[in-house]
PDB file of C-alpha atoms in Angstrom:
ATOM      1  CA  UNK A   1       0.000   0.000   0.000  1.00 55.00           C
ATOM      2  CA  UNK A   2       2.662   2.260   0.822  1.00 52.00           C
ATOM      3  CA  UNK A   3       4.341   1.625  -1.771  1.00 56.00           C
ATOM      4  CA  UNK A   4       1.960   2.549  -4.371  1.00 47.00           C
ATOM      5  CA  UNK A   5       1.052   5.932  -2.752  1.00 46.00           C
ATOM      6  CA  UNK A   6       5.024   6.452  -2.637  1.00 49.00           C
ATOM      7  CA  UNK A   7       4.591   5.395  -7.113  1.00 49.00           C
ATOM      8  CA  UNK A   8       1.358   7.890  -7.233  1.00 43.00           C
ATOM      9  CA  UNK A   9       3.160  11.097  -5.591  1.00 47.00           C
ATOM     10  CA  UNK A  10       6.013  10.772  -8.137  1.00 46.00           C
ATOM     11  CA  UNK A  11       3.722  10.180 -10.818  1.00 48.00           C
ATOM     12  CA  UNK A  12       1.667  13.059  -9.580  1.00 47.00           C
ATOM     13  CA  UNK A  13       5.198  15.467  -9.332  1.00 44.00           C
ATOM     14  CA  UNK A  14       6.233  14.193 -12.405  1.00 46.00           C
ATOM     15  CA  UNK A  15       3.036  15.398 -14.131  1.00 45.00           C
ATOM     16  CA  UNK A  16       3.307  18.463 -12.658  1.00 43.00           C
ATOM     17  CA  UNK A  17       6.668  19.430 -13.136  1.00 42.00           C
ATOM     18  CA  UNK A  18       5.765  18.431 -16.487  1.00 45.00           C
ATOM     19  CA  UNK A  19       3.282  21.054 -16.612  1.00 45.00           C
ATOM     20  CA  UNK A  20       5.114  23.275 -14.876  1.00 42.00           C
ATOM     21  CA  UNK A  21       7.835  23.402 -17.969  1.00 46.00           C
ATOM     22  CA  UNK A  22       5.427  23.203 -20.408  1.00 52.00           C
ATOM     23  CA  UNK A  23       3.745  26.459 -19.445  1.00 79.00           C
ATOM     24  CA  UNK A  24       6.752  28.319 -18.957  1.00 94.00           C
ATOM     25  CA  UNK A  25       6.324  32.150 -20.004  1.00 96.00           C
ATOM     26  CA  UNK A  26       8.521  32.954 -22.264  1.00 97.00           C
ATOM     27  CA  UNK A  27       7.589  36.278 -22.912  1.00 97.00           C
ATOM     28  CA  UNK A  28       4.654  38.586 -22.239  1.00 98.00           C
ATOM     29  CA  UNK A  29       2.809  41.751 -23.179  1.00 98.00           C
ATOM     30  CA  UNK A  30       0.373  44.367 -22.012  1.00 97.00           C
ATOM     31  CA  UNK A  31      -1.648  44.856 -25.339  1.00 97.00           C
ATOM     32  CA  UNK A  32      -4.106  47.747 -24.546  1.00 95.00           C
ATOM     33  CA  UNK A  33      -6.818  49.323 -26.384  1.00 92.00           C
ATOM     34  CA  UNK A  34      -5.792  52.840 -27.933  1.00 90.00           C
ATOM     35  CA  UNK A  35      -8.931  54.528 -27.691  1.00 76.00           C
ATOM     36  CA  UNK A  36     -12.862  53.698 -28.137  1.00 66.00           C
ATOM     37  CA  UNK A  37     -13.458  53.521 -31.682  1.00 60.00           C
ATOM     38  CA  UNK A  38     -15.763  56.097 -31.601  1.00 64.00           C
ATOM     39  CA  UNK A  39     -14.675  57.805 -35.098  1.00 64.00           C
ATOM     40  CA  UNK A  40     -13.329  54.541 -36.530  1.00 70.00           C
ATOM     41  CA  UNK A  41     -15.192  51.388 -36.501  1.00 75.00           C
ATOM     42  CA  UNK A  42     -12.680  48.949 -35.550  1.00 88.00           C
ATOM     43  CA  UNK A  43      -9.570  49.146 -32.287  1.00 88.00           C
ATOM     44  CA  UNK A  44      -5.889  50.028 -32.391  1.00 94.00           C
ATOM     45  CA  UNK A  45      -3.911  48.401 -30.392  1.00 96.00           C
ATOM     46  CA  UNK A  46      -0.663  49.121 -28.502  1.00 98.00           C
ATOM     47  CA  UNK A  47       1.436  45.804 -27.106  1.00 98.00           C
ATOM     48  CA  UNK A  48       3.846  46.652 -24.065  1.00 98.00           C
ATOM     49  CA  UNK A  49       6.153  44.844 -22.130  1.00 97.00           C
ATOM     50  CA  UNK A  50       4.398  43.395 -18.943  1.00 94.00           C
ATOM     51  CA  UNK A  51       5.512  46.533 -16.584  1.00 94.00           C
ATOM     52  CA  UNK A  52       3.276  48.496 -19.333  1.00 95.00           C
ATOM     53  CA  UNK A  53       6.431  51.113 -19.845  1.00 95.00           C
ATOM     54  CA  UNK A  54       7.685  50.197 -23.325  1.00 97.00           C
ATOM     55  CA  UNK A  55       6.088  50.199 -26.542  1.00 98.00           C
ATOM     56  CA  UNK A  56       6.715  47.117 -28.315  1.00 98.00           C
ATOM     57  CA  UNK A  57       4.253  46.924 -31.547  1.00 99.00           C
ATOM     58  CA  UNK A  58       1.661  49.032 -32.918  1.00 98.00           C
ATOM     59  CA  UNK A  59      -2.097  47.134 -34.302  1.00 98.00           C
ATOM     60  CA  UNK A  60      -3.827  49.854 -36.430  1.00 96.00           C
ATOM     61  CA  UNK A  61      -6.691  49.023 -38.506  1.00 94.00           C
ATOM     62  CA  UNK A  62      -8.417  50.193 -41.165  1.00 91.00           C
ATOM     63  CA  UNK A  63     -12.143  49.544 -42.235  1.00 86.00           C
ATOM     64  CA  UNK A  64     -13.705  50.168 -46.072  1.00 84.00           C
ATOM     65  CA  UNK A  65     -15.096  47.025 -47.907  1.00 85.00           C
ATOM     66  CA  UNK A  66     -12.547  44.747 -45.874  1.00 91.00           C
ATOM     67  CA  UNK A  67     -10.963  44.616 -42.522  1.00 92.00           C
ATOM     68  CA  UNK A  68      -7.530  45.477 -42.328  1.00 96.00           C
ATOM     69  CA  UNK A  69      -5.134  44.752 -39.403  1.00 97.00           C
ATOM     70  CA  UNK A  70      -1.306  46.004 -39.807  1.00 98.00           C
ATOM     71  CA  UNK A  71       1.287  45.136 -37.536  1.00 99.00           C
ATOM     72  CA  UNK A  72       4.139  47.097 -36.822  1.00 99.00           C
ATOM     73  CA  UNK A  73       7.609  46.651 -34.716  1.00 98.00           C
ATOM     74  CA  UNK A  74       7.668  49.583 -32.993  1.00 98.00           C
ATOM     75  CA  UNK A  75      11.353  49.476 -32.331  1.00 96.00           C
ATOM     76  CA  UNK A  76      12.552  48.386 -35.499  1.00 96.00           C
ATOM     77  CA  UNK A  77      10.008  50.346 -37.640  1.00 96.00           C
ATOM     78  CA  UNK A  78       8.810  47.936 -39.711  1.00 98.00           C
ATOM     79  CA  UNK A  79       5.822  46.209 -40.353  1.00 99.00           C
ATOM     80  CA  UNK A  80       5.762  42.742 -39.403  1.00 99.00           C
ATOM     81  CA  UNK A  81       2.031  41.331 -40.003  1.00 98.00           C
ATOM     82  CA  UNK A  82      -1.019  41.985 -41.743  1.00 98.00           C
ATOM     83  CA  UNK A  83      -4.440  40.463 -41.614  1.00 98.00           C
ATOM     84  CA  UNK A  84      -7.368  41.520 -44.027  1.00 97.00           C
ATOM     85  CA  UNK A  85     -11.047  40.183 -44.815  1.00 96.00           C
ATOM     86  CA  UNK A  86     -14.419  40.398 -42.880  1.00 93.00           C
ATOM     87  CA  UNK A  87     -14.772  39.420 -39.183  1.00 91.00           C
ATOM     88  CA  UNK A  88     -16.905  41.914 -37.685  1.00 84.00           C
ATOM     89  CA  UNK A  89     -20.273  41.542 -39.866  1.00 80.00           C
ATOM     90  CA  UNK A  90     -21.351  38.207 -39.323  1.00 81.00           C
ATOM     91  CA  UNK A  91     -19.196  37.231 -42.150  1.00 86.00           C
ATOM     92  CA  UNK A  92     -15.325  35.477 -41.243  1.00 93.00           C
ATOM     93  CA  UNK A  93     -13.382  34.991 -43.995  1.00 93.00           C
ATOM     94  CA  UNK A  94      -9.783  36.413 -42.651  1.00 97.00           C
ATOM     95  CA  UNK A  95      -6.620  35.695 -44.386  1.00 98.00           C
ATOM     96  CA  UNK A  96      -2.602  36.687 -43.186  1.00 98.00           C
ATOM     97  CA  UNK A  97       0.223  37.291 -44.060  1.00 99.00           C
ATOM     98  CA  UNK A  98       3.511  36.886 -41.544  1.00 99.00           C
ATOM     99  CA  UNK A  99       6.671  37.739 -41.374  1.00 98.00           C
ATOM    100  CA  UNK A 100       8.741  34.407 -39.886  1.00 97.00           C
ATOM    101  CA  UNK A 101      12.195  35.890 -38.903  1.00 95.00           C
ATOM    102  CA  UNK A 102      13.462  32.426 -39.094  1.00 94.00           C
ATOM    103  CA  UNK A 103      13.274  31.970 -42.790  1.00 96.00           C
ATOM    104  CA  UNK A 104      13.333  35.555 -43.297  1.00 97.00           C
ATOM    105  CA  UNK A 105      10.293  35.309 -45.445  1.00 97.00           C
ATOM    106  CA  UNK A 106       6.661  36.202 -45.492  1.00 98.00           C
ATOM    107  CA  UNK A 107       4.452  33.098 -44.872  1.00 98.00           C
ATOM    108  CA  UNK A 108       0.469  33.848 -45.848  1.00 98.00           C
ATOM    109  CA  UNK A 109      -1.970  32.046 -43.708  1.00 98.00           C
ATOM    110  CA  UNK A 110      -5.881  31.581 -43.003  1.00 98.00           C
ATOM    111  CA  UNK A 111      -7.824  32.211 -39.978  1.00 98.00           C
ATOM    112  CA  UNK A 112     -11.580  30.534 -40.052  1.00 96.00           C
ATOM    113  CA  UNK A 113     -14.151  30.439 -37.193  1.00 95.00           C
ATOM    114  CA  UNK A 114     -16.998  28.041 -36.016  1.00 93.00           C
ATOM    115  CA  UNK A 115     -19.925  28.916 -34.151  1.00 88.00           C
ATOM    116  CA  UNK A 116     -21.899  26.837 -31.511  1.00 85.00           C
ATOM    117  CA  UNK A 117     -23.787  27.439 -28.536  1.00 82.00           C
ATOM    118  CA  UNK A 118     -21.941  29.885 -25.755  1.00 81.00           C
ATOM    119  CA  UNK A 119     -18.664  29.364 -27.702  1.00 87.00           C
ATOM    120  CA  UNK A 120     -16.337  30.447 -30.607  1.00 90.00           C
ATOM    121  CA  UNK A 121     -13.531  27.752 -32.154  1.00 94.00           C
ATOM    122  CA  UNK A 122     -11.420  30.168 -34.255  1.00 96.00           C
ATOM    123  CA  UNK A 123      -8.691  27.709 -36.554  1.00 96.00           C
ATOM    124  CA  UNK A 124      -5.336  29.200 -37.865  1.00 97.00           C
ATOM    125  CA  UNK A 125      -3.564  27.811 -40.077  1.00 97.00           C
ATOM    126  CA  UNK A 126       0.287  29.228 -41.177  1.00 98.00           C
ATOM    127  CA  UNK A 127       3.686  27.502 -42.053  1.00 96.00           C
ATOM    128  CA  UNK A 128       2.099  24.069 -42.043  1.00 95.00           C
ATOM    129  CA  UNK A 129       0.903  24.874 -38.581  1.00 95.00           C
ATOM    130  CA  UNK A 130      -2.754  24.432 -37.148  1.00 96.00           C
ATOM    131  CA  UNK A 131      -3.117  26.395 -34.075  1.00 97.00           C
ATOM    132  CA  UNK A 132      -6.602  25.932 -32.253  1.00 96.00           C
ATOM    133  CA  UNK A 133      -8.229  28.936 -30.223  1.00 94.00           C
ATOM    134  CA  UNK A 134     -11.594  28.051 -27.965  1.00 89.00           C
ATOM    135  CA  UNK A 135     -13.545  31.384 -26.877  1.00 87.00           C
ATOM    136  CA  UNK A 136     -16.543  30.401 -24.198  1.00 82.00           C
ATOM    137  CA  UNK A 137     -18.921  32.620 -22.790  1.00 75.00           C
ATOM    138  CA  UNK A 138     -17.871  34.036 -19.556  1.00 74.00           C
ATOM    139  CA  UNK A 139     -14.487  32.869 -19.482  1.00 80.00           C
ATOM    140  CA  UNK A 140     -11.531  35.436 -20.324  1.00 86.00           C
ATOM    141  CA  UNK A 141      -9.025  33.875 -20.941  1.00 93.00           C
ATOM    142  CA  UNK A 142      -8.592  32.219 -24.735  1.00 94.00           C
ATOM    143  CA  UNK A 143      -5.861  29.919 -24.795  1.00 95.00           C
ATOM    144  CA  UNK A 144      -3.930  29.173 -28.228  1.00 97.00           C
ATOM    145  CA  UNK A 145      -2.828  25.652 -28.585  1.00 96.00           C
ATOM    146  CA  UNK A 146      -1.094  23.754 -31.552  1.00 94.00           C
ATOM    147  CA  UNK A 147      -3.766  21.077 -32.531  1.00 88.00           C
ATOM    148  CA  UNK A 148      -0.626  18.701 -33.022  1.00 80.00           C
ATOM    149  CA  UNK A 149       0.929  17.572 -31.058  1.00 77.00           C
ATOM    150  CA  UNK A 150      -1.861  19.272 -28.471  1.00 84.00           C
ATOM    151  CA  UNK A 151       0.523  22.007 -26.864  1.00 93.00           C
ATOM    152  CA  UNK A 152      -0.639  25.061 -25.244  1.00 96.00           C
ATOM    153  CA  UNK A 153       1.635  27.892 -27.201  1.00 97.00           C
ATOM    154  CA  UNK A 154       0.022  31.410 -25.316  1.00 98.00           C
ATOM    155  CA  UNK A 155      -3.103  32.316 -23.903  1.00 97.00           C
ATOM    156  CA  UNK A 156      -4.524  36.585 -23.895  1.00 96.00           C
ATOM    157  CA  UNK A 157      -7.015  37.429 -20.858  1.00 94.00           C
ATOM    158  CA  UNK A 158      -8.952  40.742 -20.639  1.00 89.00           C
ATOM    159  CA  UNK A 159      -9.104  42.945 -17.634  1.00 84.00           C
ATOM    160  CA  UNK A 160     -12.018  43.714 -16.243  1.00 68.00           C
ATOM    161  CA  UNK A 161     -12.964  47.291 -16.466  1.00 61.00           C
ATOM    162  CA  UNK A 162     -12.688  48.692 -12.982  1.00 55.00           C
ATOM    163  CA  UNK A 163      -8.899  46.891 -13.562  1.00 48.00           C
ATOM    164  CA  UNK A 164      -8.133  48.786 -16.689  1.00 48.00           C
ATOM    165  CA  UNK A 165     -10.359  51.882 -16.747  1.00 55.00           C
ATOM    166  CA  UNK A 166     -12.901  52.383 -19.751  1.00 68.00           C
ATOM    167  CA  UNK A 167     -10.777  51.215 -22.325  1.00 80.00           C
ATOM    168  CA  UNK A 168     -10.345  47.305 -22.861  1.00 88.00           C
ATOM    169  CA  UNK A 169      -6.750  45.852 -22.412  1.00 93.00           C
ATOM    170  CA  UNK A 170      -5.260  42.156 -22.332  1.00 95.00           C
ATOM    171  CA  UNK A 171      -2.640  40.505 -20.955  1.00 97.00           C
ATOM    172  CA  UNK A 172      -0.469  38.234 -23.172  1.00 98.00           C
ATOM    173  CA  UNK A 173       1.590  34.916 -22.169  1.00 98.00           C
ATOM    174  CA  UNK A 174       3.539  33.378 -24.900  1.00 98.00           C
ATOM    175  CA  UNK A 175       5.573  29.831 -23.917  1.00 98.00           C
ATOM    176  CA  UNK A 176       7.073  29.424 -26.900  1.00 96.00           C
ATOM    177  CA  UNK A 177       9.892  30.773 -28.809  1.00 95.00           C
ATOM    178  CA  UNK A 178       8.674  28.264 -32.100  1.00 94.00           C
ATOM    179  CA  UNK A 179       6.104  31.124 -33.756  1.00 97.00           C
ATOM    180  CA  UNK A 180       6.940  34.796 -33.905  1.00 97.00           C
ATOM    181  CA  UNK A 181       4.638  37.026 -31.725  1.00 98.00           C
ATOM    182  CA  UNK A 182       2.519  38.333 -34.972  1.00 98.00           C
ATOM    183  CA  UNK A 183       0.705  34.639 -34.768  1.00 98.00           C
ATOM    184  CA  UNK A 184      -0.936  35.622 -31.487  1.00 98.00           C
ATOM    185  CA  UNK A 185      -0.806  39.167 -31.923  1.00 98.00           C
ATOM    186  CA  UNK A 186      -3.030  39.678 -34.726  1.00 98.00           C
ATOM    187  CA  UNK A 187      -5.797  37.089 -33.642  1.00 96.00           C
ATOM    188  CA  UNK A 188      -6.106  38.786 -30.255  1.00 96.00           C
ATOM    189  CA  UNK A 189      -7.516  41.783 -32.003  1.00 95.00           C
ATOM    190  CA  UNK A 190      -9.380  39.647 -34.652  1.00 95.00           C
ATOM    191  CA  UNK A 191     -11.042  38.258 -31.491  1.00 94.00           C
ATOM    192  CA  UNK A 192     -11.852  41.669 -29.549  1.00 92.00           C
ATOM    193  CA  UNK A 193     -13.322  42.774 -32.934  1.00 91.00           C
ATOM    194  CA  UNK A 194     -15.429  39.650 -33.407  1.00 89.00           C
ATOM    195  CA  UNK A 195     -16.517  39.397 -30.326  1.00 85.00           C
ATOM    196  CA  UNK A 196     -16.052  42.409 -27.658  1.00 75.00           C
ATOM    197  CA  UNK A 197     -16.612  44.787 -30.085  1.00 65.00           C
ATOM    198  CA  UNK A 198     -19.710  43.657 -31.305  1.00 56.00           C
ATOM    199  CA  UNK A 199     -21.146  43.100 -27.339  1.00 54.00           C
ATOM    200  CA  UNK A 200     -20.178  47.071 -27.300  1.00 56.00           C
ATOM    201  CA  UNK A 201     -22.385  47.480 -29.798  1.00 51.00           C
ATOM    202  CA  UNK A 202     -25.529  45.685 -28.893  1.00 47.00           C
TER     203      UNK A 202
END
């Protein structure tokens, strides 16, 4: 008997050291709302490191017959992502386009969504890679995994207001170094568009 408690506790530490590693952060933002988009329909977005003192990228957007999401570096002053199609009229058709700093090339990818009661499965798919985001009614945190191998890569939670003011504002974990930060970037404001946004408006 004792002996197979003694096996289930180092199972059980084993699992969560596991766990432990696996969720490492390895790096995190701040990504706040610029202002209400009252005079534009859609939200910039500033990202900044997590003691919310540096600027590290800029999100502006632009809205005529598509959506339009650019990315920039703010440090290096370049842009470094770009997402454009519908996502905030009941419509989803979103495609991107990426720049991957490890093949110093621009990869294009697709981002498609499916609907079903109290929740939102968003699908990305870039570089031969299928990352998986699941959005449920009151829950705020959305966590990005790689559908395979199943690996959690970041996860974005909102603040609640009387946290963050009137304007809406996120904080992103990343724990990997395998995808640049544009792959998380750009779908957390394709989410707040599809999703908080729309809320605002109702």
């Amino acid at each position: 008997m004792l002996m197979k408690l003694n096996l289930f506790l180092l199972l059980s530490l084993i699992l969560a050291i596991k766990c432990a590693k696996s969720e490492t952060v390895v790096r995190s933002y701040v990504v706040k709302e610029d202002k209400p988009p009252i005079l534009k329909p859609l939200t910039d977005f500033t990202a900044y490191d997590s003691r919310e003192k540096d600027r590290i990228y800029l999100l502006r957007t632009t809205s005529t017959d598509i959506d339009t999401i650019t990315l920039f570096d703010y440090r290096a002053r370049t842009m470094i992502g770009n997402a454009e199609g519908e996502w905030t009229n009941g419509i989803f058709n979103v495609s991107l386009s990426i720049y991957d700093p490890k093949s110093d090339k621009w990869v294009d990818g697709i981002m498609t969504l499916v609907r079903s009661f109290l929740s939102y499965t968003y699908k990305l798919n870039w570089n031969n890679q299928r990352l998986v985001m699941k959005s449920k009614s009151f829950t705020k945190t959305i966590k990005i995994y790689n559908e395979s191998p199943d690996q959690l890569l970041a996860q974005f939670r909102y603040r609640s207001f009387w946290r963050s003011g009137t304007k809406y504002k996120y904080d992103l974990k990343i724990f990997t170094s395998r995808f640049p930060d544009a792959i998380f970037l750009l779908p957390l404001a394709i989410v707040h568009h599809n999703e908080k946004l729309q809320d605002d408006k109702r």
